[in-house]
Amino acid sequence: MTEKTEPPRDIALEPREKSGERLYSPSAARNRDPIRDVFLKLMPRAGKILEIGGGTGEHGVHLARALPDTTWHTGDPDPASRASIAAWIAETKLHNLTGPHSIDVTAAVWGVEEAAPFDGLVSLNMIHIAPFAATAGLFAGAGRLLAPGGRLFLYGPFSRDGVHTAASNEAFDASLKARNANWGVRDLERDIAPLAQKDALTRVDIVEMPANNLSVIFRKS
Ligand SMILES: C[S@@+](CC[C@H](N)C(=O)[O-])C[C@H]1O[C@@H](n2cnc3c(N)ncnc32)[C@H](O)[C@@H]1O
């Protein structure tokens, strides 16, 4: 009998250094300060924050440290990422960083319902490196689990009403689709706005970030 094996799942598009179980993301090192600065201005500074697709765990460490009055709960469906997150939590011993959860946003139940409502939901660099069902699942989860007035923070490349904002994003979109036809840069007006409307989320801010990325913030009605 032959055993069926799944092809390896691409979860990051960059090489990562490793120390023990702790992974180091070069892109997280570059973008964590600009993300923190936007977060401090536009997201709740206290309360319960749920991070989705936390990757190495480094954003969680950086943001939990900057926001001591939050409880920052992070995790990832990928086991190696969860091991890294657990190792970063153990290493840093931050009182307000917890996890890892294993939420896959395409699931109808995330397993954190008892802790809801959350004041903030965060997903950095996830929705373009996953099938569109993950974007839909993320918004559905935000609709279910955010408190009224709670906020959703997205970070990554986006197109605007069918037009890429930079040639580099257009090339990136093509390379994503070449890897996986279901991946791709999402369009704020055409892909995201209908989901936000369906799930009672209003877009409140768009902030231009380095390297042609955006931070996009939504508020739950
Ligand atoms: C490119 S990495 C980004 C990691 C980190 N947020 C960062 O910005 O460095 C994308 C992450 O999204 C996670 N992911 C992919 N599909 C997901 C899903 N359906 N639900 C939750 N997370 C998902 C992957 O496991 C991966 O860790």
PDB file of C-alpha atoms and ligand atoms in Angstrom:
ATOM      1  CA  MET A   1       0.000   0.000   0.000  1.00  0.00           C
ATOM      2  CA  THR A   2       1.351   3.454  -0.852  1.00  0.00           C
ATOM      3  CA  GLU A   3       0.855   6.285   1.564  1.00  0.00           C
ATOM      4  CA  LYS A   4      -0.630   9.458   0.191  1.00  0.00           C
ATOM      5  CA  THR A   5       1.452  12.482   1.101  1.00  0.00           C
ATOM      6  CA  GLU A   6       0.429  16.079   0.770  1.00  0.00           C
ATOM      7  CA  PRO A   7       2.798  18.333  -1.175  1.00  0.00           C
ATOM      8  CA  PRO A   8       4.713  20.690   1.126  1.00  0.00           C
ATOM      9  CA  ARG A   9       2.730  23.793   1.920  1.00  0.00           C
ATOM     10  CA  ASP A  10       4.470  27.051   1.102  1.00  0.00           C
ATOM     11  CA  ILE A  11       3.948  29.393   4.000  1.00  0.00           C
ATOM     12  CA  ALA A  12       6.626  32.012   3.531  1.00  0.00           C
ATOM     13  CA  LEU A  13       8.273  33.433   0.465  1.00  0.00           C
ATOM     14  CA  GLU A  14      11.620  34.176   2.092  1.00  0.00           C
ATOM     15  CA  PRO A  15      14.466  32.218   3.650  1.00  0.00           C
ATOM     16  CA  ARG A  16      14.328  32.276   7.447  1.00  0.00           C
ATOM     17  CA  GLU A  17      17.172  31.820   9.922  1.00  0.00           C
ATOM     18  CA  LYS A  18      16.567  29.510  12.858  1.00  0.00           C
ATOM     19  CA  SER A  19      17.861  29.439  16.439  1.00  0.00           C
ATOM     20  CA  GLY A  20      16.477  26.437  18.315  1.00  0.00           C
ATOM     21  CA  GLU A  21      12.803  26.536  17.323  1.00  0.00           C
ATOM     22  CA  ARG A  22      12.798  30.321  16.943  1.00  0.00           C
ATOM     23  CA  LEU A  23      12.480  31.482  13.349  1.00  0.00           C
ATOM     24  CA  TYR A  24      13.673  34.891  12.155  1.00  0.00           C
ATOM     25  CA  SER A  25      11.836  36.589   9.306  1.00  0.00           C
ATOM     26  CA  PRO A  26      13.828  39.234   7.382  1.00  0.00           C
ATOM     27  CA  SER A  27      10.615  40.930   6.234  1.00  0.00           C
ATOM     28  CA  ALA A  28       9.225  41.060   9.788  1.00  0.00           C
ATOM     29  CA  ALA A  29      12.465  42.733  10.907  1.00  0.00           C
ATOM     30  CA  ARG A  30      11.923  45.386   8.213  1.00  0.00           C
ATOM     31  CA  ASN A  31       8.211  46.035   8.663  1.00  0.00           C
ATOM     32  CA  ARG A  32       7.586  45.552  12.385  1.00  0.00           C
ATOM     33  CA  ASP A  33       8.371  49.158  13.401  1.00  0.00           C
ATOM     34  CA  PRO A  34       6.147  50.793  10.748  1.00  0.00           C
ATOM     35  CA  ILE A  35       3.373  48.313  11.593  1.00  0.00           C
ATOM     36  CA  ARG A  36       3.746  49.037  15.314  1.00  0.00           C
ATOM     37  CA  ASP A  37       3.530  52.790  14.695  1.00  0.00           C
ATOM     38  CA  VAL A  38       0.276  52.486  12.730  1.00  0.00           C
ATOM     39  CA  PHE A  39      -1.105  50.058  15.283  1.00  0.00           C
ATOM     40  CA  LEU A  40      -0.409  52.491  18.132  1.00  0.00           C
ATOM     41  CA  LYS A  41      -2.312  55.241  16.300  1.00  0.00           C
ATOM     42  CA  LEU A  42      -5.286  53.364  14.931  1.00  0.00           C
ATOM     43  CA  MET A  43      -5.924  50.207  16.927  1.00  0.00           C
ATOM     44  CA  PRO A  44      -7.082  49.615  20.518  1.00  0.00           C
ATOM     45  CA  ARG A  45      -4.198  50.034  22.985  1.00  0.00           C
ATOM     46  CA  ALA A  46      -5.868  47.865  25.586  1.00  0.00           C
ATOM     47  CA  GLY A  47      -8.028  44.757  25.601  1.00  0.00           C
ATOM     48  CA  LYS A  48      -7.913  41.452  23.790  1.00  0.00           C
ATOM     49  CA  ILE A  49      -6.106  41.226  20.440  1.00  0.00           C
ATOM     50  CA  LEU A  50      -6.191  38.082  18.294  1.00  0.00           C
ATOM     51  CA  GLU A  51      -3.438  37.682  15.690  1.00  0.00           C
ATOM     52  CA  ILE A  52      -4.066  35.362  12.745  1.00  0.00           C
ATOM     53  CA  GLY A  53      -1.288  33.728  10.708  1.00  0.00           C
ATOM     54  CA  GLY A  54       1.347  34.920  13.170  1.00  0.00           C
ATOM     55  CA  GLY A  55       4.217  33.232  11.282  1.00  0.00           C
ATOM     56  CA  THR A  56       7.469  33.273  13.236  1.00  0.00           C
ATOM     57  CA  GLY A  57       5.856  35.063  16.211  1.00  0.00           C
ATOM     58  CA  GLU A  58       8.117  38.096  15.928  1.00  0.00           C
ATOM     59  CA  HIS A  59       5.308  40.556  15.195  1.00  0.00           C
ATOM     60  CA  GLY A  60       3.464  39.249  18.229  1.00  0.00           C
ATOM     61  CA  VAL A  61       6.541  39.828  20.401  1.00  0.00           C
ATOM     62  CA  HIS A  62       7.109  43.317  19.012  1.00  0.00           C
ATOM     63  CA  LEU A  63       3.505  44.442  19.291  1.00  0.00           C
ATOM     64  CA  ALA A  64       2.770  42.830  22.660  1.00  0.00           C
ATOM     65  CA  ARG A  65       5.862  44.597  24.014  1.00  0.00           C
ATOM     66  CA  ALA A  66       4.664  47.933  22.622  1.00  0.00           C
ATOM     67  CA  LEU A  67       1.129  47.417  23.974  1.00  0.00           C
ATOM     68  CA  PRO A  68       1.482  46.197  27.563  1.00  0.00           C
ATOM     69  CA  ASP A  69      -2.210  46.815  28.320  1.00  0.00           C
ATOM     70  CA  THR A  70      -3.337  44.353  25.663  1.00  0.00           C
ATOM     71  CA  THR A  71      -3.519  40.614  25.877  1.00  0.00           C
ATOM     72  CA  TRP A  72      -2.012  39.527  22.579  1.00  0.00           C
ATOM     73  CA  HIS A  73      -3.047  36.025  21.469  1.00  0.00           C
ATOM     74  CA  THR A  74      -1.168  34.710  18.446  1.00  0.00           C
ATOM     75  CA  GLY A  75      -0.834  31.477  16.513  1.00  0.00           C
ATOM     76  CA  ASP A  76      -0.718  29.876  13.112  1.00  0.00           C
ATOM     77  CA  PRO A  77      -2.087  26.731  11.424  1.00  0.00           C
ATOM     78  CA  ASP A  78       1.463  25.746  10.418  1.00  0.00           C
ATOM     79  CA  PRO A  79       3.192  23.505  13.020  1.00  0.00           C
ATOM     80  CA  ALA A  80       6.723  24.893  12.478  1.00  0.00           C
ATOM     81  CA  SER A  81       5.370  28.422  12.907  1.00  0.00           C
ATOM     82  CA  ARG A  82       3.598  27.362  16.110  1.00  0.00           C
ATOM     83  CA  ALA A  83       6.830  25.874  17.442  1.00  0.00           C
ATOM     84  CA  SER A  84       8.583  29.164  16.685  1.00  0.00           C
ATOM     85  CA  ILE A  85       5.813  31.181  18.351  1.00  0.00           C
ATOM     86  CA  ALA A  86       5.979  28.949  21.463  1.00  0.00           C
ATOM     87  CA  ALA A  87       9.765  29.385  21.589  1.00  0.00           C
ATOM     88  CA  TRP A  88       9.515  33.189  21.236  1.00  0.00           C
ATOM     89  CA  ILE A  89       6.921  33.276  24.029  1.00  0.00           C
ATOM     90  CA  ALA A  90       9.149  31.163  26.266  1.00  0.00           C
ATOM     91  CA  GLU A  91      12.217  33.268  25.438  1.00  0.00           C
ATOM     92  CA  THR A  92      10.662  36.702  25.925  1.00  0.00           C
ATOM     93  CA  LYS A  93       8.373  35.830  28.876  1.00  0.00           C
ATOM     94  CA  LEU A  94       6.089  38.753  28.016  1.00  0.00           C
ATOM     95  CA  HIS A  95       3.201  38.783  30.503  1.00  0.00           C
ATOM     96  CA  ASN A  96       0.679  39.664  27.779  1.00  0.00           C
ATOM     97  CA  LEU A  97       1.700  37.369  24.896  1.00  0.00           C
ATOM     98  CA  THR A  98      -0.166  34.062  24.743  1.00  0.00           C
ATOM     99  CA  GLY A  99      -0.497  31.162  22.353  1.00  0.00           C
ATOM    100  CA  PRO A 100       0.024  29.556  20.028  1.00  0.00           C
ATOM    101  CA  HIS A 101      -3.472  28.910  18.747  1.00  0.00           C
ATOM    102  CA  SER A 102      -3.852  26.936  15.505  1.00  0.00           C
ATOM    103  CA  ILE A 103      -6.688  28.922  13.888  1.00  0.00           C
ATOM    104  CA  ASP A 104      -7.313  28.267  10.214  1.00  0.00           C
ATOM    105  CA  VAL A 105      -9.614  31.103   9.218  1.00  0.00           C
ATOM    106  CA  THR A 106     -11.443  28.963   6.672  1.00  0.00           C
ATOM    107  CA  ALA A 107     -12.939  26.930   9.546  1.00  0.00           C
ATOM    108  CA  ALA A 108     -16.456  27.811  10.673  1.00  0.00           C
ATOM    109  CA  VAL A 109     -15.388  27.566  14.320  1.00  0.00           C
ATOM    110  CA  TRP A 110     -12.013  28.942  15.407  1.00  0.00           C
ATOM    111  CA  GLY A 111     -11.872  27.499  18.914  1.00  0.00           C
ATOM    112  CA  VAL A 112     -11.483  30.905  20.604  1.00  0.00           C
ATOM    113  CA  GLU A 113     -15.189  31.688  20.752  1.00  0.00           C
ATOM    114  CA  GLU A 114     -15.224  31.480  24.566  1.00  0.00           C
ATOM    115  CA  ALA A 115     -12.659  34.287  24.746  1.00  0.00           C
ATOM    116  CA  ALA A 116     -14.682  36.535  22.408  1.00  0.00           C
ATOM    117  CA  PRO A 117     -15.460  39.333  21.914  1.00  0.00           C
ATOM    118  CA  PHE A 118     -12.027  40.600  20.884  1.00  0.00           C
ATOM    119  CA  ASP A 119     -11.099  44.272  20.707  1.00  0.00           C
ATOM    120  CA  GLY A 120      -8.783  43.764  17.766  1.00  0.00           C
ATOM    121  CA  LEU A 121      -8.070  41.202  15.072  1.00  0.00           C
ATOM    122  CA  VAL A 122      -4.774  41.360  13.160  1.00  0.00           C
ATOM    123  CA  SER A 123      -3.622  39.607  10.011  1.00  0.00           C
ATOM    124  CA  LEU A 124      -0.301  40.572   8.462  1.00  0.00           C
ATOM    125  CA  ASN A 125       0.787  39.276   5.065  1.00  0.00           C
ATOM    126  CA  MET A 126      -1.662  36.407   5.003  1.00  0.00           C
ATOM    127  CA  ILE A 127      -4.555  36.963   2.608  1.00  0.00           C
ATOM    128  CA  HIS A 128      -2.496  37.113  -0.600  1.00  0.00           C
ATOM    129  CA  ILE A 129      -0.553  33.940   0.277  1.00  0.00           C
ATOM    130  CA  ALA A 130      -3.694  31.865   0.753  1.00  0.00           C
ATOM    131  CA  PRO A 131      -6.773  31.065  -1.327  1.00  0.00           C
ATOM    132  CA  PHE A 132      -9.509  33.714  -1.367  1.00  0.00           C
ATOM    133  CA  ALA A 133     -11.512  31.527   1.035  1.00  0.00           C
ATOM    134  CA  ALA A 134      -9.039  32.670   3.702  1.00  0.00           C
ATOM    135  CA  THR A 135      -9.939  36.337   3.085  1.00  0.00           C
ATOM    136  CA  ALA A 136     -13.634  35.464   3.274  1.00  0.00           C
ATOM    137  CA  GLY A 137     -13.062  33.388   6.420  1.00  0.00           C
ATOM    138  CA  LEU A 138     -11.085  36.180   8.057  1.00  0.00           C
ATOM    139  CA  PHE A 139     -13.857  38.708   7.509  1.00  0.00           C
ATOM    140  CA  ALA A 140     -16.532  36.242   8.620  1.00  0.00           C
ATOM    141  CA  GLY A 141     -14.519  35.620  11.800  1.00  0.00           C
ATOM    142  CA  ALA A 142     -14.131  39.354  12.381  1.00  0.00           C
ATOM    143  CA  GLY A 143     -17.887  39.713  12.005  1.00  0.00           C
ATOM    144  CA  ARG A 144     -18.518  36.958  14.561  1.00  0.00           C
ATOM    145  CA  LEU A 145     -15.800  37.619  17.116  1.00  0.00           C
ATOM    146  CA  LEU A 146     -15.051  41.359  17.244  1.00  0.00           C
ATOM    147  CA  ALA A 147     -16.768  43.525  19.854  1.00  0.00           C
ATOM    148  CA  PRO A 148     -18.901  46.387  18.515  1.00  0.00           C
ATOM    149  CA  GLY A 149     -16.350  49.110  17.736  1.00  0.00           C
ATOM    150  CA  GLY A 150     -13.564  46.493  17.598  1.00  0.00           C
ATOM    151  CA  ARG A 151     -11.035  46.806  14.791  1.00  0.00           C
ATOM    152  CA  LEU A 152      -9.519  44.588  12.118  1.00  0.00           C
ATOM    153  CA  PHE A 153      -5.973  45.392  10.935  1.00  0.00           C
ATOM    154  CA  LEU A 154      -4.724  44.056   7.596  1.00  0.00           C
ATOM    155  CA  TYR A 155      -1.222  44.592   6.249  1.00  0.00           C
ATOM    156  CA  GLY A 156       0.186  43.663   2.865  1.00  0.00           C
ATOM    157  CA  PRO A 157       0.009  44.548  -0.834  1.00  0.00           C
ATOM    158  CA  PHE A 158      -3.419  45.485  -2.256  1.00  0.00           C
ATOM    159  CA  SER A 159      -4.683  46.652  -5.630  1.00  0.00           C
ATOM    160  CA  ARG A 160      -7.236  49.492  -5.863  1.00  0.00           C
ATOM    161  CA  ASP A 161     -10.350  49.070  -7.982  1.00  0.00           C
ATOM    162  CA  GLY A 162      -8.670  46.706 -10.426  1.00  0.00           C
ATOM    163  CA  VAL A 163      -5.372  48.590 -10.687  1.00  0.00           C
ATOM    164  CA  HIS A 164      -2.062  47.639  -9.092  1.00  0.00           C
ATOM    165  CA  THR A 165      -0.547  50.468  -7.056  1.00  0.00           C
ATOM    166  CA  ALA A 166       3.003  49.705  -8.252  1.00  0.00           C
ATOM    167  CA  ALA A 167       4.759  47.688 -10.959  1.00  0.00           C
ATOM    168  CA  SER A 168       6.459  45.660  -8.223  1.00  0.00           C
ATOM    169  CA  ASN A 169       3.046  44.629  -6.842  1.00  0.00           C
ATOM    170  CA  GLU A 170       1.885  43.590 -10.309  1.00  0.00           C
ATOM    171  CA  ALA A 171       4.999  41.408 -10.700  1.00  0.00           C
ATOM    172  CA  PHE A 172       4.506  40.029  -7.189  1.00  0.00           C
ATOM    173  CA  ASP A 173       0.881  39.176  -7.999  1.00  0.00           C
ATOM    174  CA  ALA A 174       1.985  37.281 -11.127  1.00  0.00           C
ATOM    175  CA  SER A 175       4.629  35.370  -9.151  1.00  0.00           C
ATOM    176  CA  LEU A 176       2.087  34.439  -6.459  1.00  0.00           C
ATOM    177  CA  LYS A 177      -0.351  33.143  -9.076  1.00  0.00           C
ATOM    178  CA  ALA A 178       2.443  31.185 -10.772  1.00  0.00           C
ATOM    179  CA  ARG A 179       3.114  29.395  -7.465  1.00  0.00           C
ATOM    180  CA  ASN A 180      -0.536  28.822  -6.710  1.00  0.00           C
ATOM    181  CA  ALA A 181      -3.387  29.877  -8.986  1.00  0.00           C
ATOM    182  CA  ASN A 182      -5.571  30.551  -5.923  1.00  0.00           C
ATOM    183  CA  TRP A 183      -3.161  33.051  -4.385  1.00  0.00           C
ATOM    184  CA  GLY A 184      -2.836  36.687  -5.366  1.00  0.00           C
ATOM    185  CA  VAL A 185      -2.876  40.325  -4.335  1.00  0.00           C
ATOM    186  CA  ARG A 186      -6.421  41.181  -3.211  1.00  0.00           C
ATOM    187  CA  ASP A 187      -8.326  44.214  -4.446  1.00  0.00           C
ATOM    188  CA  LEU A 188      -9.596  46.587  -1.768  1.00  0.00           C
ATOM    189  CA  GLU A 189     -12.695  47.686  -3.663  1.00  0.00           C
ATOM    190  CA  ARG A 190     -13.578  44.576  -5.667  1.00  0.00           C
ATOM    191  CA  ASP A 191     -12.582  41.715  -3.337  1.00  0.00           C
ATOM    192  CA  ILE A 192     -12.537  43.156   0.160  1.00  0.00           C
ATOM    193  CA  ALA A 193     -15.293  45.785   0.243  1.00  0.00           C
ATOM    194  CA  PRO A 194     -18.126  43.279  -0.434  1.00  0.00           C
ATOM    195  CA  LEU A 195     -16.874  41.030   2.375  1.00  0.00           C
ATOM    196  CA  ALA A 196     -16.610  43.951   4.774  1.00  0.00           C
ATOM    197  CA  GLN A 197     -20.140  45.042   3.963  1.00  0.00           C
ATOM    198  CA  LYS A 198     -21.500  41.514   4.443  1.00  0.00           C
ATOM    199  CA  ASP A 199     -19.770  41.126   7.806  1.00  0.00           C
ATOM    200  CA  ALA A 200     -20.685  44.579   9.189  1.00  0.00           C
ATOM    201  CA  LEU A 201     -17.207  46.067   8.981  1.00  0.00           C
ATOM    202  CA  THR A 202     -16.538  49.635   7.865  1.00  0.00           C
ATOM    203  CA  ARG A 203     -13.178  50.648   6.441  1.00  0.00           C
ATOM    204  CA  VAL A 204     -11.873  53.516   8.567  1.00  0.00           C
ATOM    205  CA  ASP A 205      -8.284  54.042   7.432  1.00  0.00           C
ATOM    206  CA  ILE A 206      -5.740  53.186   4.782  1.00  0.00           C
ATOM    207  CA  VAL A 207      -2.088  53.962   5.515  1.00  0.00           C
ATOM    208  CA  GLU A 208       0.651  53.754   2.894  1.00  0.00           C
ATOM    209  CA  MET A 209       3.532  51.673   4.153  1.00  0.00           C
ATOM    210  CA  PRO A 210       7.091  51.065   2.895  1.00  0.00           C
ATOM    211  CA  ALA A 211       7.603  48.797  -0.138  1.00  0.00           C
ATOM    212  CA  ASN A 212       4.171  49.552  -1.638  1.00  0.00           C
ATOM    213  CA  ASN A 213       2.251  47.844   1.146  1.00  0.00           C
ATOM    214  CA  LEU A 214      -0.826  49.179   2.913  1.00  0.00           C
ATOM    215  CA  SER A 215      -2.214  48.972   6.405  1.00  0.00           C
ATOM    216  CA  VAL A 216      -6.001  48.830   6.184  1.00  0.00           C
ATOM    217  CA  ILE A 217      -8.182  49.220   9.248  1.00  0.00           C
ATOM    218  CA  PHE A 218     -11.857  48.273   9.604  1.00  0.00           C
ATOM    219  CA  ARG A 219     -14.295  48.905  12.459  1.00  0.00           C
ATOM    220  CA  LYS A 220     -17.025  46.488  13.490  1.00  0.00           C
ATOM    221  CA  SER A 221     -20.491  48.060  13.711  1.00  0.00           C
TER     222      SER A 221
HETATM  223  C1  LIG B   1       3.673  34.965   4.623  1.00  0.00           C
HETATM  224  S1  LIG B   1       3.253  34.304   6.150  1.00  0.00           S
HETATM  225  C2  LIG B   1       3.136  35.779   7.130  1.00  0.00           C
HETATM  226  C3  LIG B   1       3.517  35.561   8.555  1.00  0.00           C
HETATM  227  C4  LIG B   1       3.527  36.812   9.424  1.00  0.00           C
HETATM  228  N1  LIG B   1       2.185  37.311   9.634  1.00  0.00           N
HETATM  229  C5  LIG B   1       4.406  37.887   8.814  1.00  0.00           C
HETATM  230  O1  LIG B   1       3.886  38.898   8.321  1.00  0.00           O
HETATM  231  O2  LIG B   1       5.634  37.700   8.842  1.00  0.00           O
HETATM  232  C6  LIG B   1       1.537  33.832   6.003  1.00  0.00           C
HETATM  233  C7  LIG B   1       1.043  33.065   7.202  1.00  0.00           C
HETATM  234  O3  LIG B   1      -0.362  32.866   7.060  1.00  0.00           O
HETATM  235  C8  LIG B   1      -0.663  31.562   7.511  1.00  0.00           C
HETATM  236  N2  LIG B   1      -1.920  31.112   6.881  1.00  0.00           N
HETATM  237  C9  LIG B   1      -2.091  30.666   5.615  1.00  0.00           C
HETATM  238  N3  LIG B   1      -3.355  30.264   5.422  1.00  0.00           N
HETATM  239  C10 LIG B   1      -4.002  30.517   6.591  1.00  0.00           C
HETATM  240  C11 LIG B   1      -5.348  30.304   7.023  1.00  0.00           C
HETATM  241  N4  LIG B   1      -6.259  29.754   6.211  1.00  0.00           N
HETATM  242  N5  LIG B   1      -5.679  30.644   8.280  1.00  0.00           N
HETATM  243  C12 LIG B   1      -4.756  31.195   9.114  1.00  0.00           C
HETATM  244  N6  LIG B   1      -3.472  31.413   8.761  1.00  0.00           N
HETATM  245  C13 LIG B   1      -3.095  31.067   7.514  1.00  0.00           C
HETATM  246  C14 LIG B   1       0.536  30.721   7.096  1.00  0.00           C
HETATM  247  O4  LIG B   1       0.650  29.529   7.850  1.00  0.00           O
HETATM  248  C15 LIG B   1       1.686  31.692   7.317  1.00  0.00           C
HETATM  249  O5  LIG B   1       2.288  31.560   8.571  1.00  0.00           O
END
